[in-house]
Short mmCIF file of C-alpha atoms in Angstrom, two decimals:
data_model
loop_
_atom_site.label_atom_id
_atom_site.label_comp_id
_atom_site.label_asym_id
_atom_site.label_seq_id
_atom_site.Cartn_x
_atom_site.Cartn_y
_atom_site.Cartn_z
CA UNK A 27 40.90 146.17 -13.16
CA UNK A 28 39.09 149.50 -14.35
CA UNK A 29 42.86 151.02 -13.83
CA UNK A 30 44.89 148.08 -15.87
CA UNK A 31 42.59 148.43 -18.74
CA UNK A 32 43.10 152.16 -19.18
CA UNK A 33 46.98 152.07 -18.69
CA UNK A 34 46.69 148.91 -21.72
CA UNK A 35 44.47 151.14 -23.50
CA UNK A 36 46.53 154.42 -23.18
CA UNK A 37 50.10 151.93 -24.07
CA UNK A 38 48.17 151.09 -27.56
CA UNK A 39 47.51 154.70 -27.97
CA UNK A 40 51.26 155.63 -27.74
CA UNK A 41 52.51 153.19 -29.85
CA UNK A 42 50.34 153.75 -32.47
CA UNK A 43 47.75 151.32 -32.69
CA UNK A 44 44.99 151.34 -34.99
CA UNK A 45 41.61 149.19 -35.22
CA UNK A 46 42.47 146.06 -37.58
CA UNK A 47 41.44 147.66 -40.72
CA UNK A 48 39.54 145.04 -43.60
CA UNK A 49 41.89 144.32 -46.89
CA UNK A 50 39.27 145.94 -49.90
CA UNK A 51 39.24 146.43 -53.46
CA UNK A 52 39.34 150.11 -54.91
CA UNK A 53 38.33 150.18 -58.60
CA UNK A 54 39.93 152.76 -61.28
CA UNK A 55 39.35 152.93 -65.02
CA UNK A 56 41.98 151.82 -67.17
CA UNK A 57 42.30 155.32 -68.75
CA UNK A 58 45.58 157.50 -69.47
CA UNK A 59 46.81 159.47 -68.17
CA UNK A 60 45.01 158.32 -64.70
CA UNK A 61 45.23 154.26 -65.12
CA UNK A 62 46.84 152.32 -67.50
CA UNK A 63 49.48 149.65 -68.35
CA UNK A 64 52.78 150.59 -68.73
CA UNK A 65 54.58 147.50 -69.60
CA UNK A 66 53.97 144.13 -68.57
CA UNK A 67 56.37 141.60 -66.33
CA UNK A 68 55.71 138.02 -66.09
CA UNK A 69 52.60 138.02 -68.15
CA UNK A 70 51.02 140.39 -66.04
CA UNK A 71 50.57 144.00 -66.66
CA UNK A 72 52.02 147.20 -64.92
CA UNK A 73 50.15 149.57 -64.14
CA UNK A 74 50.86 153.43 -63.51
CA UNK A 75 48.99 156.70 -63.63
CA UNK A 76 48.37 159.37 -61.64
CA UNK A 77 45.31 157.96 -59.24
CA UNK A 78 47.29 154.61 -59.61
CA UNK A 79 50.22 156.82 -57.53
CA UNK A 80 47.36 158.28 -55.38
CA UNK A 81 46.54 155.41 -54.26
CA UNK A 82 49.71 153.99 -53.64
CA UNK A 83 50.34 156.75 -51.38
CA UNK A 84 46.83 156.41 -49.80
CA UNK A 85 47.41 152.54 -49.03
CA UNK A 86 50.85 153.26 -47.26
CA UNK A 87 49.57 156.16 -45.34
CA UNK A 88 46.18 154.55 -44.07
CA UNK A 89 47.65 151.09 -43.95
CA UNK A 90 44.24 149.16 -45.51
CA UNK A 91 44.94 146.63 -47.86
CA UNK A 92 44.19 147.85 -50.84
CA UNK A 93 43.95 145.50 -53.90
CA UNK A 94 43.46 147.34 -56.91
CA UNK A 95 40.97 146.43 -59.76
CA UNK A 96 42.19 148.25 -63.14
CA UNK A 97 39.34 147.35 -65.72
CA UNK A 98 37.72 149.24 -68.92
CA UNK A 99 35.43 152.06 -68.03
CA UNK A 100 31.93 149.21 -69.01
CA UNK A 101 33.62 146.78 -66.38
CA UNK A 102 34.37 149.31 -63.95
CA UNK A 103 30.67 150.88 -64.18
CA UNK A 104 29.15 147.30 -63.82
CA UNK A 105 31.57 145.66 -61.11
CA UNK A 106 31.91 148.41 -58.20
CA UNK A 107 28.10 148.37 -57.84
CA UNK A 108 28.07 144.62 -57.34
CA UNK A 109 31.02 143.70 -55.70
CA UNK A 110 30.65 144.37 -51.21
CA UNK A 111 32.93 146.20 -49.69
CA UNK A 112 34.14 147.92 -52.20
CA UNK A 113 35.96 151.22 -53.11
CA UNK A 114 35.92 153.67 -56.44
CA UNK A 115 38.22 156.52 -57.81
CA UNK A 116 36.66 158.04 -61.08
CA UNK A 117 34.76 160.68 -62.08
CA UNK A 118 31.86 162.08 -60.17
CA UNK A 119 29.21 161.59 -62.71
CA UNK A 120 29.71 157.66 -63.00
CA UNK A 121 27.89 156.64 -60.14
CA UNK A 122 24.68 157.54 -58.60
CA UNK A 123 24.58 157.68 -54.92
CA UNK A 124 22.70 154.27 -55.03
CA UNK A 125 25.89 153.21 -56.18
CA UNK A 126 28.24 154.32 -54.23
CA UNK A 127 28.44 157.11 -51.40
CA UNK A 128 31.09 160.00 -51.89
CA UNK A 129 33.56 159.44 -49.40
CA UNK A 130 36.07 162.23 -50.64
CA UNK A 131 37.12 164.65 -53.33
CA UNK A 132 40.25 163.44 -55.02
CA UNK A 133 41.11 166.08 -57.37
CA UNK A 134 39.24 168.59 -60.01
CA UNK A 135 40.59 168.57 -63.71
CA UNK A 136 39.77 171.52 -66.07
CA UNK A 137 36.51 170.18 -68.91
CA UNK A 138 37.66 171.54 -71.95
CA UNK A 139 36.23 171.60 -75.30
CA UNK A 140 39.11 171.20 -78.05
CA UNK A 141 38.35 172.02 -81.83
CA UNK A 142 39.91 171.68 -84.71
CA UNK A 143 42.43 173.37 -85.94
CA UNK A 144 41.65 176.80 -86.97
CA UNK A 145 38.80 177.39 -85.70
CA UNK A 146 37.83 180.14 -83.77
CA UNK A 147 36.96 178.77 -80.40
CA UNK A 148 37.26 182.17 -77.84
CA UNK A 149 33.84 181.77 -76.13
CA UNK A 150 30.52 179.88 -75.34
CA UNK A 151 28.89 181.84 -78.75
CA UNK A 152 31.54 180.25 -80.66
CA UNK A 153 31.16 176.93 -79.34
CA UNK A 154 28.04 176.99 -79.64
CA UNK A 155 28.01 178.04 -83.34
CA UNK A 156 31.30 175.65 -83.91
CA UNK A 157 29.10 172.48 -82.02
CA UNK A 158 26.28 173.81 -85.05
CA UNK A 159 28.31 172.25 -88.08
CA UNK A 160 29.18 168.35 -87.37
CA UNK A 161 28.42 168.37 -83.57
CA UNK A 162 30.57 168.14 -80.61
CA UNK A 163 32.28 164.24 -79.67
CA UNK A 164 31.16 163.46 -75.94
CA UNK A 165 32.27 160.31 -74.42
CA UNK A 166 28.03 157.95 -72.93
CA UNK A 167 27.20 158.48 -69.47
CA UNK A 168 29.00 161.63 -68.83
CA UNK A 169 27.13 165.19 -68.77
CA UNK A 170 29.68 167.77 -67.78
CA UNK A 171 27.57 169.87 -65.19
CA UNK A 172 25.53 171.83 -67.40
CA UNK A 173 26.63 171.11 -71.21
CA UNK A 174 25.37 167.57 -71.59
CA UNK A 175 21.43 169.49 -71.09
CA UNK A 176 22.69 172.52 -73.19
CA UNK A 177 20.44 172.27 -76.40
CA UNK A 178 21.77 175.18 -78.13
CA UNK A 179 24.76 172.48 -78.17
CA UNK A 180 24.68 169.81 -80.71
CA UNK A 181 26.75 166.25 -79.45
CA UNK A 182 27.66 163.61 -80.84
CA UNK A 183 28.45 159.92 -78.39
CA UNK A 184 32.13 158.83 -79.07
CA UNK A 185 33.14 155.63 -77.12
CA UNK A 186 36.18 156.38 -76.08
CA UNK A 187 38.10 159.72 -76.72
CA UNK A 188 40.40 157.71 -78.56
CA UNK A 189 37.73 157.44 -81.32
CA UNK A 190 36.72 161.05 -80.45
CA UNK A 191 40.08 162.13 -82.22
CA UNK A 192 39.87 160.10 -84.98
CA UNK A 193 36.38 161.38 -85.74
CA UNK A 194 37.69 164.73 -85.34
CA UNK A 195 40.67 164.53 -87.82
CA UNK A 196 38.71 162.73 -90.47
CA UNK A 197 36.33 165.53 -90.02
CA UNK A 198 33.30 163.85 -88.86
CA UNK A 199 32.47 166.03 -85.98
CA UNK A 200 33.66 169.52 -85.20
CA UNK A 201 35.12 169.38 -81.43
CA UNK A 202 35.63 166.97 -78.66
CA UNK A 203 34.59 167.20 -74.95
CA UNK A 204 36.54 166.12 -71.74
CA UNK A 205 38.89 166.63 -69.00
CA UNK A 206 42.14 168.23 -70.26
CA UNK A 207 44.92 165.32 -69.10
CA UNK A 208 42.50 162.79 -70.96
CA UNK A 209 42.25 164.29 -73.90
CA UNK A 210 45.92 165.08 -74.11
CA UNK A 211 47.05 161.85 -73.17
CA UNK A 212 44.53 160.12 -75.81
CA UNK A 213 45.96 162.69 -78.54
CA UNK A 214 49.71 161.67 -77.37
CA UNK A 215 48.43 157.80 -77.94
CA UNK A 216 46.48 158.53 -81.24
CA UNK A 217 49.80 160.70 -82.68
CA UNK A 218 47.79 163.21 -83.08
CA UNK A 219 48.88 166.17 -80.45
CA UNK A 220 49.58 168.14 -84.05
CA UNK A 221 45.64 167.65 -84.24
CA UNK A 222 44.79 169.45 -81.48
CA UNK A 223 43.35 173.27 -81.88
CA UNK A 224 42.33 176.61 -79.48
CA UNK A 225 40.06 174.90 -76.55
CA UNK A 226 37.74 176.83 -73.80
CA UNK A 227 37.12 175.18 -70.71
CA UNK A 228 33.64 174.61 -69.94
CA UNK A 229 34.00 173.89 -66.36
CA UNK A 230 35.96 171.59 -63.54
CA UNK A 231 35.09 167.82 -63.34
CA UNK A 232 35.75 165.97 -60.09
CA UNK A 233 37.26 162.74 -59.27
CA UNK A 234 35.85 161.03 -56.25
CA UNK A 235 35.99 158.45 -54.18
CA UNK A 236 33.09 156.12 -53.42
CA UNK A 237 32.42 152.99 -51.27
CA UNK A 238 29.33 150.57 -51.40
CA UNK A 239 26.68 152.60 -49.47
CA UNK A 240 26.19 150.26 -46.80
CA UNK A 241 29.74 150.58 -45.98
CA UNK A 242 29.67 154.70 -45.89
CA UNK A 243 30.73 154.65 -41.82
CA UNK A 244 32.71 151.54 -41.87
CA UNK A 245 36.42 151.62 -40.00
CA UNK A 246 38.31 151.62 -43.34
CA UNK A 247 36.06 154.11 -44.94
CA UNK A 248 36.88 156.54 -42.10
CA UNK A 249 40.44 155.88 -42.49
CA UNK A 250 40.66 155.90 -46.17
CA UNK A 251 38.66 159.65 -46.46
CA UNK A 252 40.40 161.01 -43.44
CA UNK A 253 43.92 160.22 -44.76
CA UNK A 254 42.71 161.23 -48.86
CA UNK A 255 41.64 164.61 -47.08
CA UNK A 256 45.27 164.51 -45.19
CA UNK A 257 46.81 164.06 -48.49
CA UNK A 258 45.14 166.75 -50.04
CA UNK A 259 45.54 169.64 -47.19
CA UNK A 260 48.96 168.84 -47.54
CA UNK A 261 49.70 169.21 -50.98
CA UNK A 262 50.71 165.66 -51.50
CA UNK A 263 48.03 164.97 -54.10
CA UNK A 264 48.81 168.19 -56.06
CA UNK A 265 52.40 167.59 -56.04
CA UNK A 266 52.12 163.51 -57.04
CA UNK A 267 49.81 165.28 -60.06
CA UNK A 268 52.51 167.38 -61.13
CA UNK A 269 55.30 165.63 -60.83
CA UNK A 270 53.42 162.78 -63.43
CA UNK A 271 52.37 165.37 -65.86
CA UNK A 272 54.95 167.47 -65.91
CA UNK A 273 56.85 165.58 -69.00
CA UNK A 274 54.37 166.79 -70.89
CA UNK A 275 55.25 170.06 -73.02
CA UNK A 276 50.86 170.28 -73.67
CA UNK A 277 50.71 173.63 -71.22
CA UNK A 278 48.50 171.48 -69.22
CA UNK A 279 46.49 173.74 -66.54
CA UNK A 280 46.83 172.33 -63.23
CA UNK A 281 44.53 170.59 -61.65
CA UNK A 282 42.62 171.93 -58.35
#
């Protein structure tokens, strides 16, 4: 019996069986150039972008179920936490680990701070002096590693970089703070790429995965952050990010 079991066991091996992995919801924030509707069919929106593609590619490699969840950034912040077994792709610094447990680096984007244009913007000093005259836009909940405590620094909260852009070309602050294909894709919305001046980046900003934390050693989980790590080694993530942002003419640094 012993014998029969090990030959069934060693036949599902070969032919590539897997544990039944659990259908799950994986929640993005609808935010070019990462998620975000590109046209709608039969009512019902379309959505592409480039973790939108990631996690295409992650669902057909790991074969989980996943159902994505496309909501503003105030949705997305409030649902994840309270839905259960549950998935997130955004930005390390929008959950606590109460929230959700980091399963997985994604990818790293350049933080950049873009002035106006004009001004002189080669180093920290002249941030810091440039941030001194109508402050520096910086989108709630988000610190940046270090520059969110910086007091030299003087901020200003924008809701959305959208609104950052504005402010900035009807002069009410000085500069605007966030990851580099954000802000270009929100200047490429707004019309307002002529806007954009010199920029220093600041530092690199993750984007992570996360799951519930009661979930953290779950089948799925394992399959989800051993195939994201696959697709990373491999270059797959780096090449689906350049091959979405490479229409742009921005001389967008690449991301990490």
């Amino acid at each position: 019996m012993l014998f029969k079991a090990v030959n069934i066991l060693g036949f599902c091996l070969l032919c590539g069986y897997t544990p039944l992995l659990m259908a799950a919801n994986l929640y993005l924030t609808e935010v070019a150039p990462f998620a975000f509707a590109r046209d709608s069919k039969d009512g019902k929106n379309v959505y592409d972008g480039i973790n939108v593609r990631i996690v295409n590619e992650l669902r057909r490699r790991s074969g989980v179920s996943i159902e994505l969840q496309i909501v503003p950034s105030s949705r997305h912040v409030a649902m994840f936490p309270a839905d259960k077994e549950a998935y997130s792709i955004s930005q390390a610094e929008n959950f606590s680990d109460l929230d959700g447990v980091i399963l997985s680096e994604v990818t790293q984007y350049p933080i950049v701070v873009v002035a106006h244009r004009g001004a002189i913007l080669k180093n920290f000093d002249d941030l810091i002096t440039l941030s001194a005259e109508k402050g520096i836009g910086m989108m709630r909940r988000l610190s940046y590693g270090s520059f969110g405590q910086d007091e030299r620094i003087r901020k200003v909260e924008i809701n959305t970089l959208e609104n950052g852009l504005r402010m900035l070309e009807a002069g009410r602050i000085s500069g605007i703070v966030g990851s580099q294909p954000a802000i270009v894709a929100a200047a490429e919305r707004n019309a307002s790429m002529q806007l954009l001046g010199p920029s220093l980046v600041i530092a690199y900003g993750s984007h992570v995965m996360r799951v519930r934390p009661e979930f953290a050693s779950s089948t799925t989980s394992k399959a989800l952050s051993a195939n994201l790590l696959a697709m990373k080694n491999d270059g797959s993530i780096a090449r689906i990010v350049d091959d979405f942002l490479k229409y742009t003419k921005s001389g967008l640094l690449p991301a990490k």
